Amino acid sequence: MNIKEAKTEIINTIRAYNKKDDQGCYTFPLVRQRPILLMGPPGIGKTAIMEQAAAECGVGLVAYTITHHTRQSAIGLPHIEARVYQGKEVSVTEYTLSEIIASVYQCMEETGKKEGILFIDEINCVSETLAPTMLQFLQNKTFGSHKVPRGWVIVAAGNPPQYNKSVREFDIVTLDRVRKIDVEADCDVWMEYACRQEVHEAVLSYLRIKKENFYTVENTVDGKFFVTARGWEDLSEILKSYEEFQIPVTESLVSQYLQKEETARDFAAYYQLYRKYGTDYGISEMLEGRLSDEEYREKGDMAGKGGFEERFTVVNLLLGALHTEFAGFAKKEENLTALHEALGYLKSYIRDHKETEDIKAFIRDRKNSLEIKTEAGLMRETEIRKENWVIGKLEEYYLNLKKEHVQSGTEGFEKIKIYFAGETEKRGREIEEILKRTERGFSFVEAAFGDSQEMVLFVSGLTQDDKAIDFLSVHESPLYLKWSEKLLYRKEEEKLLEECREEESMLES
């Protein structure tokens, strides 16, 4: 199973385990709620899918790497309590609340979410003293004498023995009480995630060409050599930062993230070519329509005569530039939608507060609300940035009203509607420009490569880009429709030919 399928399984499990009847009672028997045990190589995104699953289900998340814990922190500290049994007082050892269980209650308190995921990573790498506690946890859903609260789904993760020498094997009794899911590295699935996460286009381009270098873990007599999904994602961030500061990217830097010499050397060389091709072909100027006819023809001829790697890199450079456009537009769309919603609340607010000056109080209330939610951990970074943008626009509109000496709240809101209309007009111009750039991209690929594998890569790249499809499904690109339909027809034709060949083979035999 790949990591995407594992995430779907976790989401389905949360929904199944936490289903309630009309009276609000859980319907799935607690004793049958097996914990999920994800087993797979390191760095493929097991922790990342926990965050995504929790966000999509609207539940809390408490994540622990259990190797960082002792037996005392996991089950609590012992203390002596007096008890009376059959008229006789005895001393009994009890335990304070487990640090892990306490974190679950703290999460519930801070977020207001009564259900969630308790994720325990590296569960099969615990110390000898903690191993029995982990087995008890998986079998009975308790740490010491303290149960995991109802509504919290347990997910554990570990690495197979070939990746970690300190791994402990689970016995059959334990395995018979969990839902064991074996997860494998899958480049295509990770690429979907990477595109959404704005992973550096050089990384995406390289892995489109050399998928075989996506993931490897080798334990040899000469040492440990590995390349993981986590390594690619972290490398992406340092590439963006170095480019911003115009710091040279060297093989030495790449090898700090891709710890297999051949792959690090290969990517470092490809990265330099990627940057060079971006300059040589003037991708930005091409999409903006700033190349002369002669320059356009020269670059088309150069691309058509290039080797396989160069041709594919040029197509990926076009895809990367267009993805930036689509992703930027998607963020602006989200911001405008949030601003429109805020203006709806402002309209209701002005009914009760007649002065323009009262808009300042409305803005202050939103700022206070944002601060409270941020401190409580109720908002993700993207939501915080979006709300900050909305507040900034409201402040800009308020300042404009002050400059125009508008005193009435009603008149002020009418002015604000005009300001907002300006935003939507700007949006319309941006849509037209993105469509023009998309058409120019198709025209170049068509002129340079014609009906070839490069065109297949270009259309497939756009189709697999969520932001591109969101845009193109609403705003029509004639060349995208033309080529996607043509390639779909070709695919169906090839499928029919293959079926015919199979039938002929059967008849001959």
C-alpha positions as CSV (number, residue, x, y, z in Angstrom):
1,M,0.0,0.0,0.0
2,N,1.3,3.5,-0.8
3,I,1.2,6.4,1.6
4,K,-1.9,8.0,0.0
5,E,-3.9,4.8,0.4
6,A,-2.7,4.5,4.0
7,K,-4.0,8.0,4.6
8,T,-7.4,7.1,3.1
9,E,-7.5,4.1,5.4
10,I,-6.8,6.2,8.5
11,I,-9.5,8.7,7.5
12,N,-12.0,5.9,6.9
13,T,-11.1,4.3,10.3
14,I,-11.7,7.6,12.2
15,R,-15.1,7.9,10.6
16,A,-16.0,4.3,11.4
17,Y,-14.7,4.2,14.9
18,N,-16.3,7.6,15.8
19,K,-19.7,7.1,14.2
20,K,-22.6,8.0,16.6
21,D,-26.3,7.2,16.7
22,D,-29.2,9.6,17.1
23,Q,-28.5,9.9,20.8
24,G,-24.9,10.8,20.3
25,C,-23.5,7.5,21.5
26,Y,-20.6,5.7,19.8
27,T,-21.8,2.7,17.7
28,F,-18.5,0.9,17.0
29,P,-17.7,-1.4,19.9
30,L,-14.6,-0.1,21.8
31,V,-13.2,-3.6,22.3
32,R,-13.1,-4.1,18.5
33,Q,-11.4,-0.8,17.7
34,R,-8.0,-2.2,16.7
35,P,-5.1,0.3,16.6
36,I,-3.6,0.9,13.2
37,L,0.1,-0.1,12.9
38,L,1.9,1.4,9.9
39,M,5.1,-0.4,9.0
40,G,7.3,1.1,6.3
41,P,10.7,2.5,5.5
42,P,11.8,5.8,7.1
43,G,11.1,9.2,5.6
44,I,8.1,8.3,3.4
45,G,5.7,10.6,5.1
46,K,4.0,8.6,7.8
47,T,4.0,11.6,10.2
48,A,2.8,14.0,7.5
49,I,-0.3,12.0,6.7
50,M,-1.3,12.1,10.3
51,E,-1.5,15.9,10.2
52,Q,-3.4,15.7,6.9
53,A,-5.9,13.1,8.2
54,A,-6.5,15.0,11.4
55,A,-7.1,18.3,9.5
56,E,-9.5,16.6,6.9
57,C,-11.5,14.9,9.7
58,G,-11.5,18.0,11.9
59,V,-10.1,16.1,14.9
60,G,-7.1,16.7,17.2
61,L,-3.7,15.2,16.9
62,V,-1.1,14.3,19.5
63,A,2.1,12.8,18.1
64,Y,4.9,11.2,20.1
65,T,8.2,9.6,19.1
66,I,8.2,6.9,21.8
67,T,12.0,6.4,21.7
68,H,12.3,9.8,23.5
69,H,10.3,8.4,26.5
70,T,11.1,6.4,29.6
71,R,8.8,4.0,31.3
72,Q,8.0,6.6,33.9
73,S,6.9,9.3,31.4
74,A,4.8,6.8,29.5
75,I,2.9,5.2,32.4
76,G,3.3,7.9,35.1
77,L,5.2,8.0,38.4
78,P,4.3,5.6,41.2
79,H,2.9,6.8,44.5
80,I,1.5,5.1,47.6
81,E,-2.2,5.3,48.4
82,A,-4.1,3.9,51.4
83,R,-7.0,1.6,50.6
84,V,-9.4,-0.4,52.8
85,Y,-10.2,-4.0,51.7
86,Q,-12.6,-6.1,53.9
87,G,-12.1,-3.8,56.8
88,K,-8.3,-3.8,56.6
89,E,-6.2,-0.8,55.5
90,V,-3.5,-1.6,53.0
91,S,-1.0,0.5,51.0
92,V,-1.4,0.3,47.3
93,T,0.9,1.5,44.5
94,E,-0.8,3.8,42.0
95,Y,0.5,6.0,39.2
96,T,0.3,9.6,38.3
97,L,-1.3,10.4,34.9
98,S,0.8,9.4,32.0
99,E,2.5,12.3,30.2
100,I,1.1,11.0,26.9
101,I,-2.5,10.7,28.1
102,A,-2.1,14.1,29.8
103,S,-1.1,15.5,26.4
104,V,-4.3,14.1,24.9
105,Y,-6.4,15.9,27.5
106,Q,-4.4,19.1,27.1
107,C,-5.1,18.9,23.3
108,M,-8.8,18.5,24.0
109,E,-8.7,21.5,26.4
110,E,-6.8,23.8,24.1
111,T,-8.5,23.0,20.8
112,G,-12.0,22.1,22.0
113,K,-11.8,18.9,19.9
114,K,-13.0,15.9,21.9
115,E,-11.9,13.3,19.3
116,G,-8.5,12.8,17.6
117,I,-5.5,10.7,16.6
118,L,-2.9,9.6,19.1
119,F,0.1,8.9,17.0
120,I,3.0,6.9,18.4
121,D,6.1,6.8,16.1
122,E,9.0,4.3,16.2
123,I,6.9,2.0,18.4
124,N,9.0,-1.0,17.7
125,C,12.3,0.7,18.7
126,V,11.5,1.2,22.4
127,S,13.9,0.3,25.2
128,E,13.6,-3.1,26.9
129,T,12.0,-1.5,30.0
130,L,9.3,0.2,27.9
131,A,8.5,-2.7,25.6
132,P,5.9,-4.4,27.8
133,T,4.2,-1.0,28.2
134,M,3.9,-0.6,24.5
135,L,2.5,-4.1,24.1
136,Q,-0.1,-3.3,26.8
137,F,-0.9,0.0,25.0
138,L,-1.6,-1.7,21.7
139,Q,-3.5,-4.5,23.2
140,N,-5.6,-2.6,25.8
141,K,-5.4,1.0,24.7
142,T,-3.9,2.1,28.1
143,F,-0.7,3.6,29.5
144,G,-0.3,2.1,32.9
145,S,-3.7,2.3,34.5
146,H,-4.9,5.2,32.4
147,K,-7.1,4.6,29.3
148,V,-6.9,6.6,26.1
149,P,-10.1,8.8,26.0
150,R,-13.0,7.5,23.9
151,G,-13.1,9.1,20.4
152,W,-9.3,9.0,20.1
153,V,-8.0,6.6,17.4
154,I,-4.6,5.0,18.0
155,V,-2.1,4.9,15.2
156,A,1.4,3.6,15.6
157,A,4.3,3.5,13.2
158,G,7.5,1.6,12.9
159,N,10.3,0.6,10.6
160,P,11.0,-2.9,9.4
161,P,14.1,-4.6,10.8
162,Q,16.1,-4.1,7.6
163,Y,16.1,-0.3,8.2
164,N,16.8,-0.2,11.9
165,K,18.9,-2.6,14.0
166,S,17.2,-1.7,17.3
167,V,13.8,-2.9,16.0
168,R,11.8,-5.3,18.2
169,E,9.6,-7.9,16.6
170,F,6.0,-8.0,17.6
171,D,4.6,-11.4,18.7
172,I,1.5,-12.9,17.2
173,V,-0.7,-12.1,20.2
174,T,0.0,-8.3,19.7
175,L,-0.3,-8.5,15.9
176,D,-3.6,-10.2,16.2
177,R,-4.9,-7.1,18.0
178,V,-3.8,-4.4,15.5
179,R,-4.5,-3.5,11.9
180,K,-1.0,-3.9,10.3
181,I,-0.5,-1.9,7.1
182,D,2.7,-2.2,5.2
183,V,3.5,1.1,3.5
184,E,5.9,1.4,0.5
185,A,7.6,4.4,-1.1
186,D,5.8,5.5,-4.2
187,C,7.3,8.3,-6.3
188,D,4.1,9.1,-8.3
189,V,2.0,9.5,-5.1
190,W,4.7,11.6,-3.5
191,M,4.8,13.8,-6.5
192,E,1.1,14.7,-6.1
193,Y,1.8,15.7,-2.5
194,A,5.0,17.5,-3.5
195,C,3.2,19.6,-6.1
196,R,0.6,20.7,-3.5
197,Q,3.4,21.5,-1.0
198,E,5.2,23.8,-3.5
199,V,8.3,21.6,-3.6
200,H,11.0,23.2,-5.7
201,E,10.4,22.7,-9.4
202,A,14.0,21.4,-10.0
203,V,13.2,18.5,-7.6
204,L,9.9,17.7,-9.4
205,S,11.5,18.0,-12.8
206,Y,14.4,15.7,-11.8
207,L,12.1,13.0,-10.3
208,R,9.8,13.1,-13.4
209,I,12.9,12.1,-15.4
210,K,14.6,9.8,-12.9
211,K,12.0,8.2,-10.7
212,E,14.3,5.4,-9.8
213,N,16.4,7.8,-7.7
214,F,13.4,8.9,-5.5
215,Y,14.0,6.5,-2.7
216,T,16.7,4.1,-1.5
217,V,18.0,2.8,1.8
218,E,21.1,0.7,1.7
219,N,22.9,-0.9,4.7
220,T,26.2,-2.2,3.5
221,V,29.6,-3.0,5.0
222,D,30.8,0.4,3.7
223,G,28.1,2.3,5.6
224,K,24.5,3.5,5.4
225,F,23.4,5.2,2.2
226,F,19.9,6.6,1.8
227,V,17.6,9.0,-0.1
228,T,14.1,9.5,1.3
229,A,11.0,11.6,0.6
230,R,11.8,13.6,3.7
231,G,15.3,14.4,2.3
232,W,13.8,15.7,-1.0
233,E,11.3,17.9,0.7
234,D,13.9,19.3,3.1
235,L,16.3,19.8,0.2
236,S,13.6,21.8,-1.6
237,E,13.3,24.3,1.2
238,I,17.1,25.0,1.4
239,L,17.2,25.4,-2.4
240,K,14.5,28.1,-2.2
241,S,16.3,29.8,0.6
242,Y,19.7,29.7,-1.1
243,E,18.2,31.1,-4.3
244,E,16.6,33.9,-2.4
245,F,20.0,34.9,-0.9
246,Q,21.8,34.1,-4.2
247,I,24.0,31.5,-2.4
248,P,25.6,28.9,-4.8
249,V,24.1,25.4,-4.5
250,T,26.9,22.8,-4.4
251,E,27.1,19.1,-4.5
252,S,28.3,19.2,-0.9
253,L,25.1,20.9,0.1
254,V,22.9,18.4,-1.8
255,S,24.8,15.4,-0.2
256,Q,23.7,16.7,3.2
257,Y,20.1,15.8,2.3
258,L,20.6,13.0,-0.3
259,Q,23.0,10.7,1.5
260,K,23.9,8.6,-1.5
261,E,26.9,9.9,-3.4
262,E,25.7,9.0,-6.9
263,T,22.2,10.5,-6.5
264,A,23.6,13.7,-4.8
265,R,26.1,14.2,-7.6
266,D,23.5,13.5,-10.3
267,F,21.0,15.9,-8.8
268,A,23.5,18.6,-8.2
269,A,24.6,18.5,-11.9
270,Y,21.0,18.4,-13.0
271,Y,20.2,21.4,-10.8
272,Q,22.9,23.5,-12.5
273,L,21.5,22.5,-16.0
274,Y,18.0,23.3,-14.8
275,R,19.0,26.8,-13.9
276,K,21.0,27.2,-17.1
277,Y,18.1,26.0,-19.3
278,G,15.8,28.4,-17.5
279,T,18.0,31.3,-18.5
280,D,18.9,30.0,-22.0
281,Y,15.2,29.5,-23.0
282,G,13.9,32.6,-21.3
283,I,10.9,30.7,-19.9
284,S,9.4,33.8,-18.1
285,E,9.9,36.0,-21.2
286,M,8.4,33.4,-23.4
287,L,5.2,32.9,-21.4
288,E,4.8,36.7,-21.0
289,G,5.0,37.1,-24.8
290,R,8.2,39.3,-24.6
291,L,10.3,37.3,-27.1
292,S,10.7,38.5,-30.6
293,D,9.6,36.2,-33.4
294,E,13.2,35.4,-34.3
295,E,14.1,34.6,-30.6
296,Y,11.0,32.4,-30.4
297,R,12.0,30.4,-33.5
298,E,15.6,30.1,-32.3
299,K,14.5,28.7,-28.9
300,G,12.0,26.3,-30.5
301,D,14.7,25.0,-32.9
302,M,17.2,24.7,-29.9
303,A,14.6,22.7,-27.9
304,G,13.7,20.4,-30.8
305,K,17.3,19.5,-31.4
306,G,18.1,19.0,-27.7
307,G,18.7,15.6,-26.1
308,F,16.1,13.7,-24.2
309,E,17.0,15.2,-20.8
310,E,17.1,18.8,-22.2
311,R,13.7,18.4,-23.9
312,F,12.1,17.1,-20.8
313,T,13.7,19.7,-18.7
314,V,12.4,22.5,-20.9
315,V,8.9,21.1,-20.6
316,N,9.2,20.8,-16.8
317,L,10.4,24.4,-16.7
318,L,7.2,25.5,-18.5
319,L,5.2,23.4,-16.1
320,G,6.9,24.9,-13.1
321,A,6.4,28.4,-14.3
322,L,2.7,27.8,-15.0
323,H,2.2,26.0,-11.7
324,T,3.5,29.1,-10.0
325,E,0.8,31.1,-11.8
326,F,-2.0,28.7,-11.0
327,A,-0.9,28.4,-7.3
328,G,-0.6,32.1,-6.9
329,F,-4.1,32.6,-8.4
330,A,-5.6,29.9,-6.1
331,K,-4.2,31.8,-3.1
332,K,-5.7,35.0,-4.3
333,E,-9.0,33.3,-4.9
334,E,-9.1,32.0,-1.3
335,N,-8.2,35.5,0.0
336,L,-10.9,37.2,-2.0
337,T,-13.5,34.6,-0.9
338,A,-12.5,35.2,2.8
339,L,-12.6,39.0,2.2
340,H,-16.1,38.7,0.7
341,E,-17.2,36.7,3.7
342,A,-15.7,39.3,6.1
343,L,-17.6,42.1,4.3
344,G,-20.8,40.2,4.8
345,Y,-20.2,40.3,8.5
346,L,-19.2,43.9,8.3
347,K,-22.5,44.8,6.6
348,S,-24.4,43.3,9.5
349,Y,-22.1,45.0,12.0
350,I,-22.8,48.4,10.4
351,R,-26.5,48.0,10.8
352,D,-26.0,48.4,14.6
353,H,-23.0,50.7,14.4
354,K,-23.7,53.7,12.2
355,E,-20.4,55.6,12.2
356,T,-17.4,54.9,9.9
357,E,-15.2,55.0,13.0
358,D,-17.0,51.9,14.2
359,I,-15.4,49.9,11.4
360,K,-12.2,50.3,13.3
361,A,-13.7,48.4,16.2
362,F,-14.8,45.6,13.8
363,I,-11.2,45.3,12.6
364,R,-9.9,45.3,16.2
365,D,-12.3,42.5,17.1
366,R,-11.0,40.4,14.1
367,K,-7.5,41.0,15.2
368,N,-8.3,39.9,18.8
369,S,-10.1,36.8,17.6
370,L,-7.1,35.9,15.4
371,E,-4.7,36.3,18.3
372,I,-6.8,34.1,20.6
373,K,-7.2,31.3,17.9
374,T,-3.5,31.5,17.1
375,E,-2.4,31.1,20.7
376,A,-4.8,28.2,21.1
377,G,-3.4,26.4,18.1
378,L,-6.8,26.5,16.3
379,M,-5.5,27.8,13.0
380,R,-3.0,26.5,10.5
381,E,-0.3,28.8,9.1
382,T,-2.2,29.2,5.8
383,E,-5.3,30.2,7.6
384,I,-3.4,32.7,9.7
385,R,-1.8,34.3,6.6
386,K,-5.2,34.5,4.9
387,E,-6.8,36.2,7.9
388,N,-3.9,38.6,8.2
389,W,-4.4,39.5,4.5
390,V,-8.1,40.1,5.1
391,I,-7.4,42.3,8.1
392,G,-4.8,44.2,6.0
393,K,-7.4,44.9,3.3
394,L,-10.0,46.0,5.8
395,E,-7.5,48.4,7.3
396,E,-6.7,49.7,3.8
397,Y,-10.4,50.3,3.1
398,Y,-10.8,52.1,6.4
399,L,-7.9,54.4,5.7
400,N,-9.3,55.2,2.3
401,L,-12.6,56.2,4.0
402,K,-10.8,58.4,6.4
403,K,-9.0,60.1,3.5
404,E,-12.3,60.7,1.7
405,H,-13.8,62.1,5.0
406,V,-16.7,59.6,5.0
407,Q,-18.5,59.7,8.3
408,S,-21.6,57.5,7.8
409,G,-21.2,53.8,8.2
410,T,-23.8,53.1,5.5
411,E,-22.0,55.4,3.0
412,G,-18.7,53.9,4.0
413,F,-19.9,50.4,3.2
414,E,-21.1,51.5,-0.2
415,K,-17.6,52.9,-0.8
416,I,-16.1,49.6,0.4
417,K,-18.2,47.7,-2.2
418,I,-16.6,49.9,-4.9
419,Y,-13.1,49.1,-3.5
420,F,-14.0,45.4,-3.6
421,A,-15.3,45.6,-7.1
422,G,-11.8,46.9,-8.0
423,E,-10.3,43.7,-6.6
424,T,-12.7,41.5,-8.8
425,E,-11.8,43.6,-11.9
426,K,-8.1,42.9,-11.2
427,R,-8.9,39.2,-10.8
428,G,-10.5,39.2,-14.2
429,R,-7.4,40.7,-15.8
430,E,-5.2,38.1,-14.1
431,I,-7.4,35.3,-15.4
432,E,-7.0,36.6,-19.0
433,E,-3.2,36.8,-18.5
434,I,-2.9,33.3,-17.1
435,L,-4.9,31.9,-20.0
436,K,-2.6,33.7,-22.4
437,R,0.5,32.3,-20.7
438,T,-1.0,28.8,-20.8
439,E,-1.7,29.1,-24.6
440,R,1.8,30.4,-25.2
441,G,3.2,27.4,-23.3
442,F,1.2,25.0,-25.5
443,S,2.2,26.9,-28.7
444,F,5.9,26.5,-27.8
445,V,5.7,22.8,-27.0
446,E,3.6,22.3,-30.2
447,A,6.1,24.3,-32.4
448,A,9.2,22.7,-30.8
449,F,8.1,19.1,-30.4
450,G,4.8,18.6,-32.2
451,D,2.7,15.6,-31.4
452,S,5.3,13.8,-29.2
453,Q,6.1,12.4,-25.8
454,E,7.0,16.0,-24.7
455,M,3.5,17.1,-25.4
456,V,2.2,14.1,-23.5
457,L,4.4,15.1,-20.5
458,F,3.2,18.7,-20.8
459,V,-0.5,17.8,-20.8
460,S,-0.1,15.1,-18.1
461,G,1.8,17.5,-15.9
462,L,-1.0,20.1,-16.1
463,T,-3.7,17.4,-15.6
464,Q,-1.9,16.1,-12.4
465,D,-1.6,19.6,-11.0
466,D,-4.6,20.3,-8.7
467,K,-4.2,24.0,-9.0
468,A,-4.0,23.9,-12.8
469,I,-7.1,21.7,-13.0
470,D,-9.0,23.9,-10.6
471,F,-8.3,26.9,-12.9
472,L,-8.7,25.2,-16.3
473,S,-12.0,23.5,-15.3
474,V,-13.5,26.9,-14.8
475,H,-11.6,29.1,-17.3
476,E,-11.3,27.4,-20.7
477,S,-8.0,27.0,-22.5
478,P,-8.7,26.0,-26.1
479,L,-5.2,24.4,-26.6
480,Y,-5.5,22.5,-23.3
481,L,-8.9,21.1,-24.4
482,K,-7.5,20.3,-27.9
483,W,-4.5,18.4,-26.7
484,S,-6.0,16.6,-23.7
485,E,-8.9,15.3,-25.9
486,K,-6.4,14.3,-28.6
487,L,-4.2,12.4,-26.1
488,L,-7.2,10.8,-24.5
489,Y,-8.5,9.6,-27.9
490,R,-5.0,8.2,-28.7
491,K,-5.0,6.4,-25.3
492,E,-8.4,4.8,-26.1
493,E,-7.2,3.9,-29.6
494,E,-4.1,2.2,-28.2
495,K,-6.2,0.3,-25.7
496,L,-8.5,-1.0,-28.4
497,L,-5.5,-2.1,-30.6
498,E,-4.1,-3.9,-27.6
499,E,-7.4,-5.7,-27.0
500,C,-7.5,-6.7,-30.7
501,R,-4.0,-8.1,-30.5
502,E,-5.0,-10.1,-27.5
503,E,-8.0,-11.5,-29.3
504,E,-5.9,-12.4,-32.4
505,S,-3.4,-14.2,-30.2
506,M,-6.2,-16.2,-28.6
507,L,-7.7,-17.2,-32.0
508,E,-4.2,-18.2,-33.3
509,S,-3.6,-20.4,-30.3
